[in-house]
Amino acid sequence: MSYIPHTAAETQDMLAKIGVASFDELFDAVPAGQRFPTLDLPPAMSEMEIAAEMLAISEANDHAGDFAMFRGAGAYHHFIPSVVNHMLLRGEFYTAYTPYQPEISQGTLQATYEYQSMMCALTGMDAANASHYDGATSLAEAVTVALEVSRNRRKKIILSHAIHPQYREVLRTYHQGKDIRIIGDRGRGELVDLMEMLDSNTAMVAVQYPNFFGQVEDLRRLADTVHASGGLLVVVANPLALSLFTPPGEFGADIVVGEGQPLGIPLTFGGPYLGYFAIKQRLVRKIAGRIIGETVDVEGKRAYVMTLRPREQDIKRERATSNICTNQGLMALAAAVYLSLMGKNGLRQVGELNYHKAHYAAAQIDRLDGYSVDMTKPFFNEFVVACPRPIAEINAALLDAGVIGGYDLAQHYYHLPNHMLLCVTECNTRAEIDRLVDILEGLR
Amino acid sequence: MGQWNTPAELRYAKSDEWFALNGNVVSIGITDYAQDQLNDIVYVEYRDAGDQLSAGDSFGEVESVKAASELYSAVSGEIIDVNTQLEEEPEVVNADPYGAGWMIKVRIDDASQLDALMDAAAYAAYCDSR
Amino acid sequence: MSEPIIYDLSAPGRSGVNLPAPDVPTAPLPNELLRDDLPLPEVGELQVVRHFVRLSQLNYSIDTGLYPLGSCTMKYNPKINEDAARLPGLAQLHPLADPESCQGAMMLMHELQSWLGEISGFEAVSLTPAAGAQGEFAGILMIRQYHIDRGEPERDIILVPDSAHGTNPATVTMAGLRMQQLPANAAGEVDLDALHEACSGENAGQIAGMMMTMPSTLGLFEPNIAQVIERVQSVGGLMYMDGANMNALMAVVKPGKLGFDCMHYNLHKTFSTPHGGGGPGSGAVGVNARLRDYLPGPVVRRDALPGDAAADDEVPSARYDWHMPSKSIGRLKAFAGNFGMHLRAYAYIRAYGGEGLRQVTRCAVLNANYLREKLRGEYALPYDQTADGARRYCGHEFVVRGAFDDAPGVHALDISKRLIDYGFHPPTNYFPLIVPEALLIEPTETESKDDLDKLAEAMRSIAKEARETPQLLQDAPSTAPVRRLDEAKAARQLHLCCPAARPGA
């Protein structure tokens, strides 16, 4: 049957060795009245039938393979070199587990160390861990670190409203059992407004870079002001944007977190993604989750191992600050392979392609009657378009023409009706962009 | 005679810290038994000098490769000094738990606080019994 | 030979990708916001391929051998599921697609929700938790909010057996509640006297709930489970089940029908989604009627459409949409869970059907009991009898004592490391904590009798070596890519980042 190798004869031999006549005897400790229920599930399928079923489900979706994709808002359609998938399909990587036995896990350990190193390179930070579930949970874990750093004396968390709305929701979910205040993101606050909220009770300020609206802001003054008040600056950064823009480590971020999905990980309807978490050296022992360090074996040979282990839940139990156990190991591997292939020049080239195509699209759309693009601040590959009609109508018309339109900002920002967040990446050809502009022009 | 060193001039807590009174200042560290149980100590962290401690408070944490333990003060008072050398060289706690491996110094008002703690003989017996 | 670090393969000007030139006019870059340096390596495509293939060869994996890592359920990961995950309509689907554009994916999630509910006897399931630990966190937050809504915020104690996974107590703390540990009795079961004590007097009104693993982390079915559940619920507490060991329960018992209020599933264990070298996992959470409105969201809701769908296959019979439960504890991830794991679990359940899943559990339990019998006499088997001295069988895993009275210098870790030399992945070491020198062994149903016989033979041989040539164990492994590591050095002198990756390097 399916993936079970037992023959009838073997099963009988094994039952005899145990000394029972049937399988059922092995379950005699289960309450009799509840034992062996029927499961009302669809009947078993052969591999051929499964392949057909999965294909049918796949084809019932409108995806970036068939449609021109202009939606981002935290999940991005980027080019993934073929090598990345081939490496992920190595059974030695994807069918291994947590490297508890370092002697036979050096592949996972070294690849993760390389991932950590390249995330430090991108962010300008001193150390990165082996990953969290996604960008949102990385941000939530940053709050825990900030509270710990203040020894739970500071109780205020200040968030910019220009952080991804769903990240802010996750942060609130994580900390609902704690006696802290989370403020700053209810209005349209600019960076200066966040600075005014700072006080000696503030554990951290978090901002997004580029922010949710795609804009790249100069965060130097904010960093200095936060530090003067004794809090931490946490920056949620799109790692692909860091191919071009000043790394947060350089302007004083204490923790940099974010979504690693743009680095070689497919959209897959929202996950698995890659929460990256990078930190300054002086805070490194507060980091949650797994982290890989270099050491030597008894013969002096260079080797890698999970380190700072006593902070983790399996050792520290109720005194641990996070219960995280699995990370997104395979996705960290994807990012490591992607960054190795791209390298210094390739990644910058991808960043520039995003920048130029987004700016071309923004300029074309801004010329249309009834549309205007907010170009008051520099932006990377996303920008806000004020539209003449509700976004749902525009997106429906775009979809009919084979285009997946932007994200409807009114869903979370009530002051932005008829505003769309558009995303343009290296995957969008000039022809696609021109088609988008043409359709929009017809929708005045 | 136990297998662990327990200097006669010190006082001991059940949570395996030692206490040395010098005037109105108590030095605190962990015992030879504790460092042996923890094995390779890799990190030590304390609260800040200037903090007030009440008897029974945690004053920090010690980590080995496979374990993390809270450090407890059996006395009340103000932390006046911490051993910063251990932040760089935590292995000193393994090598010299009663000397260079001291952790914090606490100024106390009332020396009688130490009376409730074990003496060396009682502590040695306590270690042997575990 | 060790494999160089990727930075050591770097040479200026090399590249591993071939990208197109811009097909649009270029825009001026904002110089004042740009970085100076990007310290990434520069490596050719073939060199990158060889580097990561060589690294992969330093790993032990299910695809290369038996992986009896207790409590992790390292079963075969079907290849067809990897193919399915790479279909463009699944891999290239945007999480913020309009519902009309992703009805296939939402149907899949809806079916998986209802199948998981059926398998465990729960009313409702949310797929959003990214891992078992996040499922636990969701469960305890739901229990917390349930008591608050009933006007009993003082209920803040969660009872946790001392044999529990470390995630259980850590979860309780994370949710802002207090853990009270319950000792095991001499048979490794919940000590009913201690439970009664904890549920009495002033404590009774503070009990929020209890977390239990079924079968327990010793691999044993709790014979008094009905009394435990009854006792906790009688004082107003809710029962949470850690579903890590669900591979011993499918079509054997439904936790929801036993009386549990809530549990998490580990799709990467029971439902064979790959472990990925440490993740991604997926930790769906199921609840009974009283907690369903508290589920983390969004969940997928199915609305039947009017019309006679049966007569025409082209007309959809239902529309699927996102739904945030009315009292939801909130969102746990930016998007709706690890969909890539959902689709693999969907395909896995599809391959077996209900009776097939019963056979999965039967064979998982058969393999564990068989291996345990093969080791009897060679290794001590703690908690081998019930409290009244009767014979007992294990679930899908079991514990042996990894030490011998006549080989005092040998520890469980040495046995594990020696198993590497024999070509096997070691069992879980030093867990559960209540068994000194524990080795927790979980063979899973996808291992054949032949391979179990070989593992038993290796363990018997190691037991002999422990007495005759203990140094062989203490020096092991000798055949792995590296020998035992200096973990103290790794923790004292933290090297977490390659120096070449630092700015200005």
mmCIF file of C-alpha atoms in Angstrom, chain A residues 153-412:
data_model
loop_
_atom_site.group_PDB
_atom_site.id
_atom_site.type_symbol
_atom_site.label_atom_id
_atom_site.label_comp_id
_atom_site.label_asym_id
_atom_site.label_seq_id
_atom_site.Cartn_x
_atom_site.Cartn_y
_atom_site.Cartn_z
ATOM 1 C CA ARG A 153 11.372 47.769 32.308
ATOM 2 C CA ARG A 154 10.405 49.562 29.103
ATOM 3 C CA LYS A 155 6.853 48.775 28.022
ATOM 4 C CA LYS A 156 6.241 50.886 24.933
ATOM 5 C CA ILE A 157 6.588 49.685 21.338
ATOM 6 C CA ILE A 158 6.290 52.331 18.614
ATOM 7 C CA LEU A 159 5.335 51.187 15.117
ATOM 8 C CA SER A 160 5.191 53.150 11.901
ATOM 9 C CA HIS A 161 1.874 52.880 10.061
ATOM 10 C CA ALA A 162 3.961 52.284 6.944
ATOM 11 C CA ILE A 163 4.898 48.788 8.145
ATOM 12 C CA HIS A 164 2.995 46.027 6.327
ATOM 13 C CA PRO A 165 -0.458 45.972 7.991
ATOM 14 C CA GLN A 166 -0.411 42.196 8.365
ATOM 15 C CA TYR A 167 2.997 42.314 10.061
ATOM 16 C CA ARG A 168 1.537 44.685 12.631
ATOM 17 C CA GLU A 169 -1.389 42.320 13.163
ATOM 18 C CA VAL A 170 0.981 39.418 13.769
ATOM 19 C CA LEU A 171 3.025 41.475 16.212
ATOM 20 C CA ARG A 172 -0.134 42.198 18.199
ATOM 21 C CA THR A 173 -1.146 38.525 18.142
ATOM 22 C CA TYR A 174 2.222 37.515 19.547
ATOM 23 C CA HIS A 175 2.217 39.973 22.413
ATOM 24 C CA GLN A 176 -1.435 39.959 23.489
ATOM 25 C CA GLY A 177 -0.571 38.200 26.750
ATOM 26 C CA LYS A 178 1.953 40.850 27.784
ATOM 27 C CA ASP A 179 1.581 44.071 29.691
ATOM 28 C CA ILE A 180 2.927 46.381 26.974
ATOM 29 C CA ARG A 181 1.634 49.279 24.838
ATOM 30 C CA ILE A 182 1.855 49.176 21.073
ATOM 31 C CA ILE A 183 1.315 52.620 19.509
ATOM 32 C CA GLY A 184 2.148 54.875 16.596
ATOM 33 C CA ASP A 185 0.480 53.123 13.676
ATOM 34 C CA ARG A 186 -3.110 54.299 14.000
ATOM 35 C CA GLY A 187 -2.715 57.553 12.115
ATOM 36 C CA ARG A 188 -0.717 58.708 9.096
ATOM 37 C CA GLY A 189 2.357 59.447 11.156
ATOM 38 C CA GLU A 190 5.553 60.565 9.494
ATOM 39 C CA LEU A 191 8.941 59.725 10.970
ATOM 40 C CA VAL A 192 8.957 62.979 12.957
ATOM 41 C CA ASP A 193 5.690 61.989 14.614
ATOM 42 C CA LEU A 194 7.254 58.713 15.745
ATOM 43 C CA MET A 195 10.163 60.639 17.256
ATOM 44 C CA GLU A 196 7.771 62.698 19.310
ATOM 45 C CA MET A 197 6.335 59.578 20.890
ATOM 46 C CA LEU A 198 9.746 58.465 22.194
ATOM 47 C CA ASP A 199 10.354 58.459 25.924
ATOM 48 C CA SER A 200 12.278 56.596 28.594
ATOM 49 C CA ASN A 201 9.604 53.905 28.570
ATOM 50 C CA THR A 202 10.132 53.096 24.873
ATOM 51 C CA ALA A 203 11.714 49.708 24.230
ATOM 52 C CA MET A 204 11.835 50.045 20.454
ATOM 53 C CA VAL A 205 10.721 51.848 17.338
ATOM 54 C CA ALA A 206 10.064 49.853 14.186
ATOM 55 C CA VAL A 207 9.923 51.188 10.625
ATOM 56 C CA GLN A 208 9.898 49.549 7.202
ATOM 57 C CA TYR A 209 12.576 50.161 4.531
ATOM 58 C CA PRO A 210 11.449 50.668 1.796
ATOM 59 C CA ASN A 211 8.175 51.314 3.567
ATOM 60 C CA PHE A 212 4.906 49.583 2.706
ATOM 61 C CA PHE A 213 4.220 52.283 0.087
ATOM 62 C CA GLY A 214 7.532 51.525 -1.603
ATOM 63 C CA GLN A 215 9.327 54.674 -0.443
ATOM 64 C CA VAL A 216 12.929 54.766 0.671
ATOM 65 C CA GLU A 217 13.436 57.182 3.549
ATOM 66 C CA ASP A 218 16.581 58.493 5.163
ATOM 67 C CA LEU A 219 16.498 56.918 8.635
ATOM 68 C CA ARG A 220 19.697 58.396 10.069
ATOM 69 C CA ARG A 221 18.038 61.044 12.215
ATOM 70 C CA LEU A 222 15.457 58.594 13.476
ATOM 71 C CA ALA A 223 18.212 56.169 14.506
ATOM 72 C CA ASP A 224 20.057 58.849 16.458
ATOM 73 C CA THR A 225 16.901 60.027 18.189
ATOM 74 C CA VAL A 226 15.843 56.519 19.179
ATOM 75 C CA HIS A 227 19.272 55.797 20.601
ATOM 76 C CA ALA A 228 19.312 59.047 22.540
ATOM 77 C CA SER A 229 16.173 57.872 24.316
ATOM 78 C CA GLY A 230 17.732 54.489 25.114
ATOM 79 C CA GLY A 231 15.518 52.366 22.859
ATOM 80 C CA LEU A 232 16.288 50.094 19.929
ATOM 81 C CA LEU A 233 15.684 50.838 16.252
ATOM 82 C CA VAL A 234 14.219 47.855 14.400
ATOM 83 C CA VAL A 235 14.134 48.053 10.618
ATOM 84 C CA VAL A 236 11.935 45.786 8.495
ATOM 85 C CA ALA A 237 13.823 45.695 5.205
ATOM 86 C CA ASN A 238 13.195 44.152 1.804
ATOM 87 C CA PRO A 239 16.524 42.358 1.293
ATOM 88 C CA LEU A 240 16.437 42.825 -2.468
ATOM 89 C CA ALA A 241 16.213 46.598 -2.035
ATOM 90 C CA LEU A 242 19.412 46.346 -0.007
ATOM 91 C CA SER A 243 21.212 45.484 -3.231
ATOM 92 C CA LEU A 244 21.058 49.240 -3.934
ATOM 93 C CA PHE A 245 20.257 51.158 -0.770
ATOM 94 C CA THR A 246 22.291 51.924 2.335
ATOM 95 C CA PRO A 247 22.216 48.893 4.628
ATOM 96 C CA PRO A 248 20.416 49.573 7.931
ATOM 97 C CA GLY A 249 23.469 48.444 9.892
ATOM 98 C CA GLU A 250 25.283 51.462 8.500
ATOM 99 C CA PHE A 251 22.794 54.022 9.807
ATOM 100 C CA GLY A 252 22.457 52.495 13.241
ATOM 101 C CA ALA A 253 19.700 49.865 13.189
ATOM 102 C CA ASP A 254 19.980 47.560 16.186
ATOM 103 C CA ILE A 255 17.911 44.773 14.639
ATOM 104 C CA VAL A 256 17.056 44.233 10.978
ATOM 105 C CA VAL A 257 14.294 41.783 10.103
ATOM 106 C CA GLY A 258 12.227 41.043 7.057
ATOM 107 C CA GLU A 259 10.953 38.720 4.428
ATOM 108 C CA GLY A 260 13.584 36.747 2.526
ATOM 109 C CA GLN A 261 11.081 35.533 -0.082
ATOM 110 C CA PRO A 262 12.438 37.872 -2.811
ATOM 111 C CA LEU A 263 15.725 35.933 -2.624
ATOM 112 C CA GLY A 264 14.896 32.897 -4.730
ATOM 113 C CA ILE A 265 11.693 31.687 -3.082
ATOM 114 C CA PRO A 266 8.514 31.246 -5.168
ATOM 115 C CA LEU A 267 5.228 32.949 -4.257
ATOM 116 C CA THR A 268 3.451 29.664 -3.326
ATOM 117 C CA PHE A 269 0.322 31.459 -2.114
ATOM 118 C CA GLY A 270 2.035 32.889 0.946
ATOM 119 C CA GLY A 271 4.472 30.303 2.238
ATOM 120 C CA PRO A 272 6.795 28.749 3.094
ATOM 121 C CA TYR A 273 8.756 31.993 3.210
ATOM 122 C CA LEU A 274 11.831 33.090 5.114
ATOM 123 C CA GLY A 275 11.874 35.398 8.129
ATOM 124 C CA TYR A 276 15.375 36.762 8.391
ATOM 125 C CA PHE A 277 16.692 38.267 11.616
ATOM 126 C CA ALA A 278 19.981 40.155 11.911
ATOM 127 C CA ILE A 279 21.400 41.893 14.955
ATOM 128 C CA LYS A 280 24.314 43.875 16.319
ATOM 129 C CA GLN A 281 27.059 42.000 18.132
ATOM 130 C CA ARG A 282 26.263 43.366 21.604
ATOM 131 C CA LEU A 283 22.729 41.926 21.417
ATOM 132 C CA VAL A 284 23.575 38.610 19.829
ATOM 133 C CA ARG A 285 22.941 36.503 22.927
ATOM 134 C CA LYS A 286 19.358 37.760 23.051
ATOM 135 C CA ILE A 287 18.551 36.374 19.629
ATOM 136 C CA ALA A 288 15.844 33.690 19.453
ATOM 137 C CA GLY A 289 15.908 30.633 17.249
ATOM 138 C CA ARG A 290 18.782 28.649 15.844
ATOM 139 C CA ILE A 291 22.152 30.088 15.028
ATOM 140 C CA ILE A 292 25.161 28.353 13.499
ATOM 141 C CA GLY A 293 28.728 29.009 14.574
ATOM 142 C CA GLU A 294 32.126 27.961 13.320
ATOM 143 C CA THR A 295 34.350 25.749 15.444
ATOM 144 C CA VAL A 296 36.726 22.784 15.036
ATOM 145 C CA ASP A 297 36.451 19.044 15.599
ATOM 146 C CA VAL A 298 38.732 17.067 17.914
ATOM 147 C CA GLU A 299 41.302 16.860 15.126
ATOM 148 C CA GLY A 300 41.266 20.620 14.607
ATOM 149 C CA LYS A 301 39.309 20.489 11.356
ATOM 150 C CA ARG A 302 37.001 23.445 10.634
ATOM 151 C CA ALA A 303 33.357 22.558 11.228
ATOM 152 C CA TYR A 304 29.988 24.128 12.007
ATOM 153 C CA VAL A 305 27.557 23.566 14.843
ATOM 154 C CA MET A 306 24.373 25.007 16.338
ATOM 155 C CA THR A 307 25.523 27.331 19.082
ATOM 156 C CA LEU A 308 24.011 29.477 21.851
ATOM 157 C CA ARG A 309 21.823 26.414 22.395
ATOM 158 C CA PRO A 310 20.869 27.048 26.043
ATOM 159 C CA ARG A 311 18.539 29.894 24.996
ATOM 160 C CA GLU A 312 16.323 27.463 23.130
ATOM 161 C CA GLN A 313 13.060 25.994 24.354
ATOM 162 C CA ASP A 314 14.239 22.389 24.578
ATOM 163 C CA ILE A 315 16.806 23.380 27.222
ATOM 164 C CA LYS A 316 15.419 26.509 28.838
ATOM 165 C CA ARG A 317 11.766 25.398 28.768
ATOM 166 C CA GLU A 318 9.511 27.849 30.665
ATOM 167 C CA ARG A 319 12.371 30.357 30.997
ATOM 168 C CA ALA A 320 12.854 30.555 27.217
ATOM 169 C CA THR A 321 11.663 33.799 25.632
ATOM 170 C CA SER A 322 10.456 32.070 22.453
ATOM 171 C CA ASN A 323 9.090 28.605 21.742
ATOM 172 C CA ILE A 324 10.511 28.521 18.219
ATOM 173 C CA CYS A 325 11.793 25.104 17.203
ATOM 174 C CA THR A 326 11.613 24.494 13.452
ATOM 175 C CA ASN A 327 12.961 27.306 11.316
ATOM 176 C CA GLN A 328 12.601 27.729 7.551
ATOM 177 C CA GLY A 329 15.803 25.802 6.865
ATOM 178 C CA LEU A 330 15.136 24.873 3.255
ATOM 179 C CA MET A 331 14.144 28.438 2.423
ATOM 180 C CA ALA A 332 17.374 29.709 3.993
ATOM 181 C CA LEU A 333 19.184 27.285 1.699
ATOM 182 C CA ALA A 334 17.269 28.712 -1.276
ATOM 183 C CA ALA A 335 18.399 32.215 -0.317
ATOM 184 C CA ALA A 336 21.993 31.036 0.124
ATOM 185 C CA VAL A 337 22.056 29.452 -3.330
ATOM 186 C CA TYR A 338 20.316 32.469 -4.878
ATOM 187 C CA LEU A 339 22.735 34.964 -3.336
ATOM 188 C CA SER A 340 25.734 32.813 -4.307
ATOM 189 C CA LEU A 341 24.608 32.778 -7.926
ATOM 190 C CA MET A 342 23.708 36.453 -8.069
ATOM 191 C CA GLY A 343 26.745 37.617 -6.215
ATOM 192 C CA LYS A 344 27.827 41.191 -5.794
ATOM 193 C CA ASN A 345 27.133 42.281 -9.386
ATOM 194 C CA GLY A 346 24.146 40.129 -10.295
ATOM 195 C CA LEU A 347 22.128 41.212 -7.286
ATOM 196 C CA ARG A 348 22.845 44.873 -7.961
ATOM 197 C CA GLN A 349 21.792 44.310 -11.576
ATOM 198 C CA VAL A 350 18.482 42.770 -10.410
ATOM 199 C CA GLY A 351 17.986 45.702 -8.055
ATOM 200 C CA GLU A 352 18.577 48.180 -10.863
ATOM 201 C CA LEU A 353 16.209 46.342 -13.227
ATOM 202 C CA ASN A 354 13.501 46.595 -10.589
ATOM 203 C CA TYR A 355 14.234 50.258 -10.025
ATOM 204 C CA HIS A 356 14.300 51.255 -13.688
ATOM 205 C CA LYS A 357 11.219 49.278 -14.716
ATOM 206 C CA ALA A 358 9.230 50.568 -11.747
ATOM 207 C CA HIS A 359 10.235 54.144 -12.542
ATOM 208 C CA TYR A 360 9.355 53.699 -16.207
ATOM 209 C CA ALA A 361 5.923 52.324 -15.267
ATOM 210 C CA ALA A 362 5.351 55.085 -12.700
ATOM 211 C CA ALA A 363 6.207 57.809 -15.225
ATOM 212 C CA GLN A 364 3.923 56.314 -17.879
ATOM 213 C CA ILE A 365 0.993 55.988 -15.499
ATOM 214 C CA ASP A 366 1.508 59.448 -14.005
ATOM 215 C CA ARG A 367 0.968 60.916 -17.483
ATOM 216 C CA LEU A 368 -2.482 59.391 -17.804
ATOM 217 C CA ASP A 369 -5.495 61.574 -17.223
ATOM 218 C CA GLY A 370 -7.184 60.716 -13.956
ATOM 219 C CA TYR A 371 -4.128 58.888 -12.522
ATOM 220 C CA SER A 372 -1.344 60.263 -10.411
ATOM 221 C CA VAL A 373 1.676 58.611 -8.858
ATOM 222 C CA ASP A 374 3.139 59.722 -5.536
ATOM 223 C CA MET A 375 6.768 60.465 -6.437
ATOM 224 C CA THR A 376 7.502 62.806 -3.531
ATOM 225 C CA LYS A 377 10.029 60.362 -2.095
ATOM 226 C CA PRO A 378 12.483 57.978 -3.769
ATOM 227 C CA PHE A 379 11.053 54.495 -4.306
ATOM 228 C CA PHE A 380 12.359 51.037 -5.233
ATOM 229 C CA ASN A 381 9.991 48.672 -7.069
ATOM 230 C CA GLU A 382 6.605 49.682 -5.615
ATOM 231 C CA PHE A 383 4.657 52.935 -5.757
ATOM 232 C CA VAL A 384 1.218 54.301 -4.948
ATOM 233 C CA VAL A 385 -1.167 55.240 -7.773
ATOM 234 C CA ALA A 386 -4.261 57.384 -7.190
ATOM 235 C CA CYS A 387 -6.887 56.013 -9.573
ATOM 236 C CA PRO A 388 -10.129 57.421 -10.965
ATOM 237 C CA ARG A 389 -12.204 54.392 -9.953
ATOM 238 C CA PRO A 390 -12.420 51.799 -7.143
ATOM 239 C CA ILE A 391 -9.469 49.428 -7.350
ATOM 240 C CA ALA A 392 -11.688 46.345 -7.409
ATOM 241 C CA GLU A 393 -13.200 47.531 -10.709
ATOM 242 C CA ILE A 394 -9.821 48.291 -12.207
ATOM 243 C CA ASN A 395 -8.379 44.946 -11.134
ATOM 244 C CA ALA A 396 -11.348 43.054 -12.575
ATOM 245 C CA ALA A 397 -10.829 44.711 -15.943
ATOM 246 C CA LEU A 398 -7.090 44.050 -15.804
ATOM 247 C CA LEU A 399 -7.659 40.401 -14.975
ATOM 248 C CA ASP A 400 -9.862 39.983 -18.032
ATOM 249 C CA ALA A 401 -6.935 41.263 -20.071
ATOM 250 C CA GLY A 402 -4.447 38.866 -18.498
ATOM 251 C CA VAL A 403 -2.963 41.288 -15.979
ATOM 252 C CA ILE A 404 -2.921 40.951 -12.195
ATOM 253 C CA GLY A 405 -3.216 44.514 -10.933
ATOM 254 C CA GLY A 406 -2.007 46.199 -7.777
ATOM 255 C CA TYR A 407 -2.926 45.891 -4.135
ATOM 256 C CA ASP A 408 -6.017 47.822 -3.020
ATOM 257 C CA LEU A 409 -4.717 50.087 -0.249
ATOM 258 C CA ALA A 410 -8.217 50.914 1.031
ATOM 259 C CA GLN A 411 -8.320 47.426 2.574
ATOM 260 C CA HIS A 412 -6.084 48.653 5.394
#
